[in-house]
Each structure stands twice: as C-alpha cells, then as structure tokens.
PDB file of C-alpha atoms in Angstrom:
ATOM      1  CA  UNK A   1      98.205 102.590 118.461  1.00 81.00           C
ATOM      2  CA  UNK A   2      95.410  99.864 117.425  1.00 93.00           C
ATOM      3  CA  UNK A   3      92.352 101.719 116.128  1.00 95.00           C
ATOM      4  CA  UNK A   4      89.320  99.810 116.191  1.00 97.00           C
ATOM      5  CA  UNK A   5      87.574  99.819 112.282  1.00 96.00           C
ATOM      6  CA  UNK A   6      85.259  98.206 110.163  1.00 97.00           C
ATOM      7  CA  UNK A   7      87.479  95.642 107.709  1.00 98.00           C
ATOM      8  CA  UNK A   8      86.598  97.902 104.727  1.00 97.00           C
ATOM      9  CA  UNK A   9      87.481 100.772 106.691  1.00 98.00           C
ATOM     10  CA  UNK A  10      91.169  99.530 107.458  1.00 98.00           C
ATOM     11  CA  UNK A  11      91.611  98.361 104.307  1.00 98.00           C
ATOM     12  CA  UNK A  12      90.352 101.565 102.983  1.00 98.00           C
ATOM     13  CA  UNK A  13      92.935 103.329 105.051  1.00 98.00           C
ATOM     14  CA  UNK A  14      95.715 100.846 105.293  1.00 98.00           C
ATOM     15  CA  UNK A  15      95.677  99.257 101.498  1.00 98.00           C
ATOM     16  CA  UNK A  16      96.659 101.212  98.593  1.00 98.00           C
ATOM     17  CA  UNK A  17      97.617 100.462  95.104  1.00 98.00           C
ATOM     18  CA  UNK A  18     100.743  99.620  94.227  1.00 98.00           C
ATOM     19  CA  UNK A  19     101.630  98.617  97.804  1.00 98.00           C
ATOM     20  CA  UNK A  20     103.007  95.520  98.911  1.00 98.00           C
ATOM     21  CA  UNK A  21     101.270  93.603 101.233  1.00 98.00           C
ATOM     22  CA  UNK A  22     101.592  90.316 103.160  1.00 98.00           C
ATOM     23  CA  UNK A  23      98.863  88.513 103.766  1.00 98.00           C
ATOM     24  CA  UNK A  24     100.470  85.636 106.497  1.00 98.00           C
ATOM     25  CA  UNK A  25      99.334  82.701 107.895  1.00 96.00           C
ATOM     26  CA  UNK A  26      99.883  78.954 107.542  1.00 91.00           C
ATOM     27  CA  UNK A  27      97.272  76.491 107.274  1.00 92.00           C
ATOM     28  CA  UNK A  28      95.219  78.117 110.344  1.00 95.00           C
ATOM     29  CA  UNK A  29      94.540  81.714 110.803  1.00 98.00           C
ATOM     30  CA  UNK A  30      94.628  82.688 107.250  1.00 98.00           C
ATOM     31  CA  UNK A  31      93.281  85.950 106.102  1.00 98.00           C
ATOM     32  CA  UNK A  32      90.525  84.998 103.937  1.00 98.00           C
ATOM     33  CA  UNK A  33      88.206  87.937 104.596  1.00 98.00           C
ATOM     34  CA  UNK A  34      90.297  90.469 104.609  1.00 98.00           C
ATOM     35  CA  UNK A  35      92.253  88.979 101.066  1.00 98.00           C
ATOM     36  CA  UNK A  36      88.133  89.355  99.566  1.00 98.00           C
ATOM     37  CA  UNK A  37      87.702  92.636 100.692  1.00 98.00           C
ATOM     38  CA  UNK A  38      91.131  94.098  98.825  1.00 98.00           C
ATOM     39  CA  UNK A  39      88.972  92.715  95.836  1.00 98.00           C
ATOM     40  CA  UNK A  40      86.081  94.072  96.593  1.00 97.00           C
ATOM     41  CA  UNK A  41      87.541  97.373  96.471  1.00 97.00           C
ATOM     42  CA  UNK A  42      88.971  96.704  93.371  1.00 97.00           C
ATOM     43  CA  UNK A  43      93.261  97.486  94.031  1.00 98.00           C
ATOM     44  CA  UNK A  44      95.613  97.427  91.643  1.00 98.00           C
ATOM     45  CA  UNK A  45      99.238  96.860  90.877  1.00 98.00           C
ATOM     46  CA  UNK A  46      99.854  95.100  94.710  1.00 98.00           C
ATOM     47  CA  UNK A  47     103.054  93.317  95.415  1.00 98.00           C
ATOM     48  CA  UNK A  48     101.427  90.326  97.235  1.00 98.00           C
ATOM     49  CA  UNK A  49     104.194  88.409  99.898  1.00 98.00           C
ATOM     50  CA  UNK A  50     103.848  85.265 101.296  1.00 98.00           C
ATOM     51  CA  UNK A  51     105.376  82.275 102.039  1.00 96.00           C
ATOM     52  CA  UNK A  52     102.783  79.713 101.109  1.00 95.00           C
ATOM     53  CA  UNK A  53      99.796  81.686  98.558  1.00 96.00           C
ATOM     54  CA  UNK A  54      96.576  79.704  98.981  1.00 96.00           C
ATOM     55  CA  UNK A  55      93.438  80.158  97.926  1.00 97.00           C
ATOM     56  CA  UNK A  56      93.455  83.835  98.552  1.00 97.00           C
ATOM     57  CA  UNK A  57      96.357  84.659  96.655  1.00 98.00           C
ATOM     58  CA  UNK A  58      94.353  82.883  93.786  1.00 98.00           C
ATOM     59  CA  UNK A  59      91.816  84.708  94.034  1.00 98.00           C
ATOM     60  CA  UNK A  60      93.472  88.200  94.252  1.00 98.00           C
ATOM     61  CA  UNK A  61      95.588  87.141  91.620  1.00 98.00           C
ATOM     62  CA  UNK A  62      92.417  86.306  89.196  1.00 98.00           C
ATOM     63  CA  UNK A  63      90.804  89.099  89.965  1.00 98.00           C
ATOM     64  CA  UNK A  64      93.914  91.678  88.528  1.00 98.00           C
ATOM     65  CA  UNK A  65      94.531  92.915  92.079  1.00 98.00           C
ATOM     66  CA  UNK A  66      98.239  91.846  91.444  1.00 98.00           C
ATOM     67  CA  UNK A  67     101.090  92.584  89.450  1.00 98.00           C
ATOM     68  CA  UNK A  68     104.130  90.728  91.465  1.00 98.00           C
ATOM     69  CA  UNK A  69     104.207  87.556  94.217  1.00 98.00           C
ATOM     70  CA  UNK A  70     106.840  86.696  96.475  1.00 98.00           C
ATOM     71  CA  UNK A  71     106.815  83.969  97.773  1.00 97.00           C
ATOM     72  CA  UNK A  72     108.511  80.154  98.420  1.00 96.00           C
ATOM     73  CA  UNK A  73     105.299  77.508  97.560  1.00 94.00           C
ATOM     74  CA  UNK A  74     102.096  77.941  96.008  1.00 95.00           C
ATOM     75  CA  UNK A  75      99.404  75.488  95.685  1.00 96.00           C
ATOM     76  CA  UNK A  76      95.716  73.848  96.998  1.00 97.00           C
ATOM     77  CA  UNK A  77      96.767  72.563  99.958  1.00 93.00           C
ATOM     78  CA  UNK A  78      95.575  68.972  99.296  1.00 92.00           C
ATOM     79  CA  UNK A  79      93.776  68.864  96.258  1.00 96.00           C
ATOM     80  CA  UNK A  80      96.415  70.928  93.833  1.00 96.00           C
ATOM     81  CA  UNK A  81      97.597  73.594  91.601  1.00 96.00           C
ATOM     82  CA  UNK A  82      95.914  77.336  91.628  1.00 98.00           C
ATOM     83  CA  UNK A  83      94.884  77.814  88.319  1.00 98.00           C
ATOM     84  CA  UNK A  84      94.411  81.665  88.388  1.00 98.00           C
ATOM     85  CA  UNK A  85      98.035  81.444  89.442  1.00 98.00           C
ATOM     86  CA  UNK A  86      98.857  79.459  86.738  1.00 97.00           C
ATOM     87  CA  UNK A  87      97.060  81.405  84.023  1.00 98.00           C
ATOM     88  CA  UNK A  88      98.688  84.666  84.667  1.00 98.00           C
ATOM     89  CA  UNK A  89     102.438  83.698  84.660  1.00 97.00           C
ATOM     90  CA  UNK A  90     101.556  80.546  81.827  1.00 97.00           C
ATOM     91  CA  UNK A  91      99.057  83.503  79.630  1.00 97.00           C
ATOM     92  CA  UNK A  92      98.826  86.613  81.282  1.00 97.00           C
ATOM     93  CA  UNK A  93      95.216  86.607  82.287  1.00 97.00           C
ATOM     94  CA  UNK A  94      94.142  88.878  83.538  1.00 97.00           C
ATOM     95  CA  UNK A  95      97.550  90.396  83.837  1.00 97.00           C
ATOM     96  CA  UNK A  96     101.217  89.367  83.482  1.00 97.00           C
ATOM     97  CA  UNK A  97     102.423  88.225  86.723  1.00 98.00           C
ATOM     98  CA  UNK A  98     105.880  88.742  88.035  1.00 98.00           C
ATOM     99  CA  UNK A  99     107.376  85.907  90.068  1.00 97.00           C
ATOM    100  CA  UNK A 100     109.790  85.882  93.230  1.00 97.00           C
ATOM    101  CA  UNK A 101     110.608  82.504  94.238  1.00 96.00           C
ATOM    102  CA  UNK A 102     112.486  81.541  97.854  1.00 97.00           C
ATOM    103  CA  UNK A 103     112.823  78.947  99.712  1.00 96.00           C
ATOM    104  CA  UNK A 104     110.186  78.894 102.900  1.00 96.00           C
ATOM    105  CA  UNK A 105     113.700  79.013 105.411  1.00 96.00           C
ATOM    106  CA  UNK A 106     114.752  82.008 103.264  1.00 97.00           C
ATOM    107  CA  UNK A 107     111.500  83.822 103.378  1.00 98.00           C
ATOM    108  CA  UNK A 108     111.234  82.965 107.185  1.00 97.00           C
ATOM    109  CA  UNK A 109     114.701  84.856 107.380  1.00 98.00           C
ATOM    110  CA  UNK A 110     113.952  88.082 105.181  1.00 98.00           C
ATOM    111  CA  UNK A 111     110.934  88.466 107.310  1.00 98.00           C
ATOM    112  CA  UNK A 112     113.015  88.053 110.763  1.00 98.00           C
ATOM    113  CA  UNK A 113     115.469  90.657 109.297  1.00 98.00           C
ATOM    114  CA  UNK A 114     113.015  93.367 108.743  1.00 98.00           C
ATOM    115  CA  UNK A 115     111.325  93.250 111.840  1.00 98.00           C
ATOM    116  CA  UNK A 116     114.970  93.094 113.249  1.00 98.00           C
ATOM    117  CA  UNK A 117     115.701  96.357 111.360  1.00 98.00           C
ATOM    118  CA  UNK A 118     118.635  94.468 109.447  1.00 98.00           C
ATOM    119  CA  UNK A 119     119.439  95.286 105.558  1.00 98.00           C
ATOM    120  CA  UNK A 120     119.707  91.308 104.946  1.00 98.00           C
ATOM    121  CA  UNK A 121     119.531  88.329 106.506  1.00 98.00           C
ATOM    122  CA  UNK A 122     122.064  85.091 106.377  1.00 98.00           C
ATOM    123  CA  UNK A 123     121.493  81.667 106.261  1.00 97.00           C
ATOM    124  CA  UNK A 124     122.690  78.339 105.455  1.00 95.00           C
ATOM    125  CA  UNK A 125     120.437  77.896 102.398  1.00 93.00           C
ATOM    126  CA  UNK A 126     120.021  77.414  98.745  1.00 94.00           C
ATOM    127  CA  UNK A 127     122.746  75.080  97.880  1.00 87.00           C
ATOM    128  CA  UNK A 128     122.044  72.464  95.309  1.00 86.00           C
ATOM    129  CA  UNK A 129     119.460  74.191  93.972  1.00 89.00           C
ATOM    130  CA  UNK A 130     118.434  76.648  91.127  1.00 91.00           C
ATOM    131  CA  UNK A 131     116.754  79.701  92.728  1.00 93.00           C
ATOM    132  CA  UNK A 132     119.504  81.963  93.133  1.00 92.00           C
ATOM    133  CA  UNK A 133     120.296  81.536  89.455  1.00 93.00           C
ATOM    134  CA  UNK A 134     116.486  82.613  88.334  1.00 94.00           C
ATOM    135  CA  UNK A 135     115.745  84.885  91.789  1.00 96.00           C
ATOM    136  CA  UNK A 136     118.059  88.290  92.299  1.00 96.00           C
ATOM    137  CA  UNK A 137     117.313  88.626  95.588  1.00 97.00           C
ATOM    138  CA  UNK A 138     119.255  85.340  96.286  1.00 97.00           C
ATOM    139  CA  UNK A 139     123.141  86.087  96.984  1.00 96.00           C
ATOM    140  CA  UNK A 140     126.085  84.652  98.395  1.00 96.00           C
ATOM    141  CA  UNK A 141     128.492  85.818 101.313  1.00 96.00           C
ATOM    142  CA  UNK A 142     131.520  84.106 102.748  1.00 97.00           C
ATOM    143  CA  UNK A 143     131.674  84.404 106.736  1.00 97.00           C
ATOM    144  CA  UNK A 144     134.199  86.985 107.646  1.00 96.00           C
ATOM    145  CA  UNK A 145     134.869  85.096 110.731  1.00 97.00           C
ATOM    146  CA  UNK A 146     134.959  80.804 109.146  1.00 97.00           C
ATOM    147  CA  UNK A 147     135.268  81.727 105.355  1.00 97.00           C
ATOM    148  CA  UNK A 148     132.038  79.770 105.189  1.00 97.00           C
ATOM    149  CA  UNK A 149     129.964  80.333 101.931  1.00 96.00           C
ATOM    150  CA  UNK A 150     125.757  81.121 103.211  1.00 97.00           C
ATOM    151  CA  UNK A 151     123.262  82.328 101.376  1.00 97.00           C
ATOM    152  CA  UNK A 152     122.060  85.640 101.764  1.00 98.00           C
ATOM    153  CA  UNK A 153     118.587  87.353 101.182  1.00 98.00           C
ATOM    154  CA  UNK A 154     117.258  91.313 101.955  1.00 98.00           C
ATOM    155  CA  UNK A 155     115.293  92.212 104.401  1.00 98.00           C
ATOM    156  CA  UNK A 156     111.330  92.306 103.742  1.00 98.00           C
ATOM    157  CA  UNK A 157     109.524  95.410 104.847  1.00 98.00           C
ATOM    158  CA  UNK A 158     105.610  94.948 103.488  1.00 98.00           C
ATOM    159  CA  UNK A 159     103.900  98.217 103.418  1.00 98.00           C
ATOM    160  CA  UNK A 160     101.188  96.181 105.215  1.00 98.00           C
ATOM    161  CA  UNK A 161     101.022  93.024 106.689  1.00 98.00           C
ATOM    162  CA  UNK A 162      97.387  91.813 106.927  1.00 98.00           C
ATOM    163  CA  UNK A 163      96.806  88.395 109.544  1.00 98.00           C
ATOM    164  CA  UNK A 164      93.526  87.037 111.613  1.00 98.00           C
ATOM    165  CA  UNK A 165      93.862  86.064 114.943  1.00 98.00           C
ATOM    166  CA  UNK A 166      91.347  84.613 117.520  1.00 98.00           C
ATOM    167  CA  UNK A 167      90.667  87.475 119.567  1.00 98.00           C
ATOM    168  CA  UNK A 168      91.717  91.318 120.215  1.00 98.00           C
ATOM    169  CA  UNK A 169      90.857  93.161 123.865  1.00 97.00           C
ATOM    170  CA  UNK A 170      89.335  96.574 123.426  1.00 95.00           C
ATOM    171  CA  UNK A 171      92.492  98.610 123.581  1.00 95.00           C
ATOM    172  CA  UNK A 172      93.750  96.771 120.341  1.00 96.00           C
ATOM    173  CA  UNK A 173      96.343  93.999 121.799  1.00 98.00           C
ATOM    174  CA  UNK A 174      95.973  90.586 119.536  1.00 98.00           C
ATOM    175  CA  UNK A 175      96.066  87.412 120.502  1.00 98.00           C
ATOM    176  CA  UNK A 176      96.274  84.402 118.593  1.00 98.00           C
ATOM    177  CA  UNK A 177      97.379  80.294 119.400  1.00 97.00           C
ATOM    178  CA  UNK A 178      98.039  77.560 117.767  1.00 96.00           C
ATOM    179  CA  UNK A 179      99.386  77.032 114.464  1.00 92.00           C
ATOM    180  CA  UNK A 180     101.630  79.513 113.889  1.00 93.00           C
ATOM    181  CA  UNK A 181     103.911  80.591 111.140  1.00 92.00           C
ATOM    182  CA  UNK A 182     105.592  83.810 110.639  1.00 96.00           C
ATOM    183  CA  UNK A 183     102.537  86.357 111.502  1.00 97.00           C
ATOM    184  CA  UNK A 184     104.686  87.776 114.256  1.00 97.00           C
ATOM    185  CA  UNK A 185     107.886  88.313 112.172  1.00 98.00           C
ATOM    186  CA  UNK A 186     105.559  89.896 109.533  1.00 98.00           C
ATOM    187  CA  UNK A 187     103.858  92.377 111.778  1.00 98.00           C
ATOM    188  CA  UNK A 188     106.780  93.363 112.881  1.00 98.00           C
ATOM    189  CA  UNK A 189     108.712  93.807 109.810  1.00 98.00           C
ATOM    190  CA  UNK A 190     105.893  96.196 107.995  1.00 98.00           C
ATOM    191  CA  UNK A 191     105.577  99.601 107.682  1.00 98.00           C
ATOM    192  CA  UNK A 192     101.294  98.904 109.071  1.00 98.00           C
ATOM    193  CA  UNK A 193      99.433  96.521 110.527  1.00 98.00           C
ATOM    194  CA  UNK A 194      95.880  95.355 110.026  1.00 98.00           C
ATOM    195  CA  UNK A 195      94.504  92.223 112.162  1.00 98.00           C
ATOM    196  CA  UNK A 196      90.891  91.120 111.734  1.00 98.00           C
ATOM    197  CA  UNK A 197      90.037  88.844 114.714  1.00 98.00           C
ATOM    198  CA  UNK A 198      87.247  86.411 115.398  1.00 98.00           C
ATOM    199  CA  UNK A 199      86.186  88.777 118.679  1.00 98.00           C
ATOM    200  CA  UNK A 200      86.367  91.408 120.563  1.00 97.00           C
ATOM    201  CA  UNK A 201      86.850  90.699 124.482  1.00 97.00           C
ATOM    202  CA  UNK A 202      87.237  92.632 127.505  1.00 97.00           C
ATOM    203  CA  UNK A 203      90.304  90.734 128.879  1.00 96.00           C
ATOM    204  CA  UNK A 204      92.705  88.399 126.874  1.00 97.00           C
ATOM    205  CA  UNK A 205      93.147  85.673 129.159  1.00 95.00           C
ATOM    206  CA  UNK A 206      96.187  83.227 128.870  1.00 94.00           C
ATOM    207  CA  UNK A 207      96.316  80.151 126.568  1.00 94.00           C
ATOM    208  CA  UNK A 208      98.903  77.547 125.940  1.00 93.00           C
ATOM    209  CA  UNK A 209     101.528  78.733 123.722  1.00 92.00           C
ATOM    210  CA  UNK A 210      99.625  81.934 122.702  1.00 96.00           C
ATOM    211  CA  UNK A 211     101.502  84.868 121.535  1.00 96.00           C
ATOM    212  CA  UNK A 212     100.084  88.282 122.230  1.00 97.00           C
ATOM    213  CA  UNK A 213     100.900  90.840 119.470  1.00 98.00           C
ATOM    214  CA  UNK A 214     100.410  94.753 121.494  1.00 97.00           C
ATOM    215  CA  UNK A 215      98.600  97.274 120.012  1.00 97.00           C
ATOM    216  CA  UNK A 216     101.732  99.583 119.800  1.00 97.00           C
ATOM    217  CA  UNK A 217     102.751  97.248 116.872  1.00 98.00           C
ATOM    218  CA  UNK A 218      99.515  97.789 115.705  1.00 98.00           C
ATOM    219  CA  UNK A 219      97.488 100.195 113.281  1.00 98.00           C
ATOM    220  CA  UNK A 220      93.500  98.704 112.780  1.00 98.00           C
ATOM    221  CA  UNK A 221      92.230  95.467 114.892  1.00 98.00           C
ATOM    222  CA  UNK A 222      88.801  94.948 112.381  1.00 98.00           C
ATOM    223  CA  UNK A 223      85.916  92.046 114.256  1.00 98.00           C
ATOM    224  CA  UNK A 224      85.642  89.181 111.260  1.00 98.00           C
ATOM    225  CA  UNK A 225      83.984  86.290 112.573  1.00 98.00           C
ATOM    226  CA  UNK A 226      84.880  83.564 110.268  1.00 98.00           C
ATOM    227  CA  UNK A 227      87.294  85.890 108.365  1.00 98.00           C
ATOM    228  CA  UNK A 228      90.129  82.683 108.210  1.00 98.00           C
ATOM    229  CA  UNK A 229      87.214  80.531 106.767  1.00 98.00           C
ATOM    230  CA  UNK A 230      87.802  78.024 104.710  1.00 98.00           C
ATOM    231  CA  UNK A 231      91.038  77.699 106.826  1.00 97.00           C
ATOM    232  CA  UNK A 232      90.671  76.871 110.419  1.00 98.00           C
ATOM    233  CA  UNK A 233      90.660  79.366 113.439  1.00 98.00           C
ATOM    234  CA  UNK A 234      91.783  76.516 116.728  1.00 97.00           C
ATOM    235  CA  UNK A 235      88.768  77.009 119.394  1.00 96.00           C
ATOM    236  CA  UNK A 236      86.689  78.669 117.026  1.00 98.00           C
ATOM    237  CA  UNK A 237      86.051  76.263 114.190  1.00 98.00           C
ATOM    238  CA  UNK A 238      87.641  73.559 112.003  1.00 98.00           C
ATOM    239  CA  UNK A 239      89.162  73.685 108.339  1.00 97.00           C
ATOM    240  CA  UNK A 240      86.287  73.247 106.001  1.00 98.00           C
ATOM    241  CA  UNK A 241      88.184  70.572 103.555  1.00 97.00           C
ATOM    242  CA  UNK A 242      85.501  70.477 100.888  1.00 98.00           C
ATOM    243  CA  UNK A 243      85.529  74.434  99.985  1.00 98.00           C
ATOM    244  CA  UNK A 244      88.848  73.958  99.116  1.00 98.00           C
ATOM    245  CA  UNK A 245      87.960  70.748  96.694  1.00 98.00           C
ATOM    246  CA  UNK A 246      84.890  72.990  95.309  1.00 98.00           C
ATOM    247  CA  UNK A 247      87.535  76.170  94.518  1.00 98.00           C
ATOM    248  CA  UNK A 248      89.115  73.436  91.930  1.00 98.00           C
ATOM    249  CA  UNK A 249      86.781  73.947  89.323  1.00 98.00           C
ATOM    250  CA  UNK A 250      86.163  77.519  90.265  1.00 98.00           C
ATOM    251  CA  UNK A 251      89.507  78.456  89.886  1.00 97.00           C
ATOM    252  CA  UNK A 252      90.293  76.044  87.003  1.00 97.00           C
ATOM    253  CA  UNK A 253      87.331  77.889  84.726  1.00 97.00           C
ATOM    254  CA  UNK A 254      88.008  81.107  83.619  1.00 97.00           C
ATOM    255  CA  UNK A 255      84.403  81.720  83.249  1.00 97.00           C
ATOM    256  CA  UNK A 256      83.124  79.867  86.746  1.00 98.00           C
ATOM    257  CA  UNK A 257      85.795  82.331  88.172  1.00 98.00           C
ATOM    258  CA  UNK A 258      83.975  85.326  87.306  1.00 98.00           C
ATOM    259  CA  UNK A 259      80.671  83.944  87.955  1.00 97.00           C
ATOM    260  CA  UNK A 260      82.394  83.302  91.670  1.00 98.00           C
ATOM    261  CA  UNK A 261      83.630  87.057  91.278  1.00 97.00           C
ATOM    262  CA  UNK A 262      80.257  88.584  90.294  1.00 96.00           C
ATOM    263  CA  UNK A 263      78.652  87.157  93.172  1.00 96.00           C
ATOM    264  CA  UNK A 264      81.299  88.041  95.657  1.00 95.00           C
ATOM    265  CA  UNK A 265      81.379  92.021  94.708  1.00 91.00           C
ATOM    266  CA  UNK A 266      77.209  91.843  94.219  1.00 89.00           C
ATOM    267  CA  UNK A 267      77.475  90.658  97.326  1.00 82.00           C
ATOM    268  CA  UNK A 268      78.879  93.700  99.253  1.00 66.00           C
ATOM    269  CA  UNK A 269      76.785  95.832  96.975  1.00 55.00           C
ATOM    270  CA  UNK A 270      73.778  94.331  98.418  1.00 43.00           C
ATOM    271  CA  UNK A 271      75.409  94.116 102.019  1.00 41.00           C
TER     272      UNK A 271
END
C-alpha cells in the first residue's frame, strides 16, 4: 500500500546502491526532482533504465551515481547531445559507463513483459539494423506457429521505478494525463514504486484520457510541486525551453558541471 513520505524519505527507503531504477516519462511528467535527490544522497553503482535519458540521466550520470544505462535514445531534446553522457562512455569521467542500447518499440515491449510477469517479450523488430550484434539482450526466435523470424528481448523488472504525476488522493492512488509513455508498464513491471506528484487532493476527479495508477501498485506517493520541472506537468505548467538550452554549457563543462553540482547538494544542506 501507498505510504505517504517526504521525497528524501522514499528515496531513502526505496533507492539503494547498486539497484536498478527507472526513472520514466516522456517529454511531460519527467522525474526531475526525484532524479536530484538520488544525487543528493550521493548513490552509487545504479543501473539507470529508460527509454529516452534526458537531462536527468545527465546529470546522475555526471555526478558518478551510475555505473550502467539501458536505454533506446539519449539526447537534449532540441538543442543536442548530453555531454556528461558522452564523457563517461567517450573518457570515463567520472566513471566508466556501461551501455545497453534498444530500440524504443523493444524497450516498450521488455517493460510490457515484466509487468505481464513474462520471461521475454516478442516483437517484430530489429531487422536491418546493428543492435542485436553489439546488445546481448537482443535475440531471435522463429514463430512456432508461421516459422516467422521476430526479435526477442527479456523482460525488465527495475528494482524501482520512480515517475511524477499530477496529483495523488490521500489514500495513495495516482493520477496522471496527458502525455504519456510507458510510466504504467514501468510501475507495474518493478519490484517498488515511488511517485512524486504535483498535489495532494481529497478526491481524484475524472479527466480526459487520465489513467489512475492504485495505491496497491504502489509503495511511497512523495508531494513535489514542480518536481517534472524543466519538463512540463499538462494543467500545471508548461516546458521551460530555455533551461534546457542553459544545461548546454553546464553539461558541456566539466568544471561548470560541478559548480552546478556544488550548488545543488549546498542547497539541501542549507534546506
């Protein structure tokens, strides 16, 4: 059942090193907050999953918190490359990082087949390309039924899957609208859940195409007003387009990245 926490408290509880996490959303929603606060309390030797790292993978990343990424694109959405990204698999700083690669259907599909409680999952997928050549987790299977030749990849199973949503009712149930990618699938696939939502209400009321996630599925609901930020949370405030331009030169600078870093652990110290 949901428990109601502070977001350092779930992600005192819920986060460990060495775990693998998933931190999901796409384009909206995105777990900003929550991605900072795994930094602030300093973990080590994470698996980080997801299907499109953003600017809080780079930062994680940068900041040592990670030691493998699966994933299927990476990037600045809009403006380019993540450089902390780049350093650590190009020179290992501040770490050597391990790569993953899918393709977004296939990591769609691994995530569907652990919250199905399947080993694998099958699609048509990966042809004409190189990925199952430089990713093990990429096989092939002919159909027992049409002889047809898919692709197929395991199952993922985070030990926590982290998302934001707009709003949570006080016995834990989450709902979120709008933009959605796999947050669902990825809740259900992991081993615990942590949600940090823009508020706390006493009744969710219906909105078009909202999914409700219920608080069975759930282990901490954390309040995080502006916790998707610079991302966008729909009815609660818009993508702020020029963070992401200013995190170019942050992230491109090793040295502006750990002025960026000082400031954002001083700044819980001083919270």
């Amino acid at each position: 059942m949901a428990e109601l926490m502070s977001l350092a408290d779930a992600v005192r509880a819920l986060v460990h090193d060495g775990a693998t996490v998933a931190l999901e959303g796409f384009t909206h929603l995105i777990p900003m907050a929550a991605g900072q606060e795994i930094i602030r309390q300093g973990r080590r030797d994470l698996t980080l999953v997801r299907m499109t790292p953003d600017l809080v993978y780079d930062q994680l990343i940068g900041a040592g918190c990670v030691r493998k990424l699966v994933f299927s694109w990476g990037g600045n959405p809009g403006v380019g490359s993540l450089h902390r990204f780049r350093e650590a698999v190009q020179r290992q700083w501040p770490r050597a990082l391990e790569i993953e690669e899918h393709s977004h259907a296939g990591m769609a599909n691994r995530y569907v087949a652990g919250a199905s409680g399947l080993p694998f999952a099958v699609l048509r997928g990966y042809a004409g390309t190189d990925l199952a050549r430089v990713t093990s987790t990429v096989a092939f299977v002919d159909c027992p039924f049409t002889g047809e030749r898919l692709a197929a990849v395991p199952a993922l199973n985070p030990d926590v899957t982290i998302i934001h949503a707009q709003r949570a009712d006080r016995n834990g149930n989450v709902q979120l609208w709008g933009l959605l990618g796999v947050q669902k699938e990825a809740v259900l696939a992991a081993r615990a859940a942590l949600v940090t939502v823009e508020e706390l209400v006493d009744e969710l009321t219906p909105m078009p195409g909202a999914i409700v996630l219920p608080h069975w599925v759930i282990d901490a609901v954390a309040v995080a007003p502006g916790g998707a930020w610079p991302s966008y949370a729909q009815g609660y405030y818009e993508r702020d387009n020029d963070a992401y331009a200013e995190w170019d030169p942050i992230g491109r600078d090793r040295e502006a990245f750990q002025r960026w870093l000082k400031d954002l652990t001083d700044a819980e110290a001083t919270a």
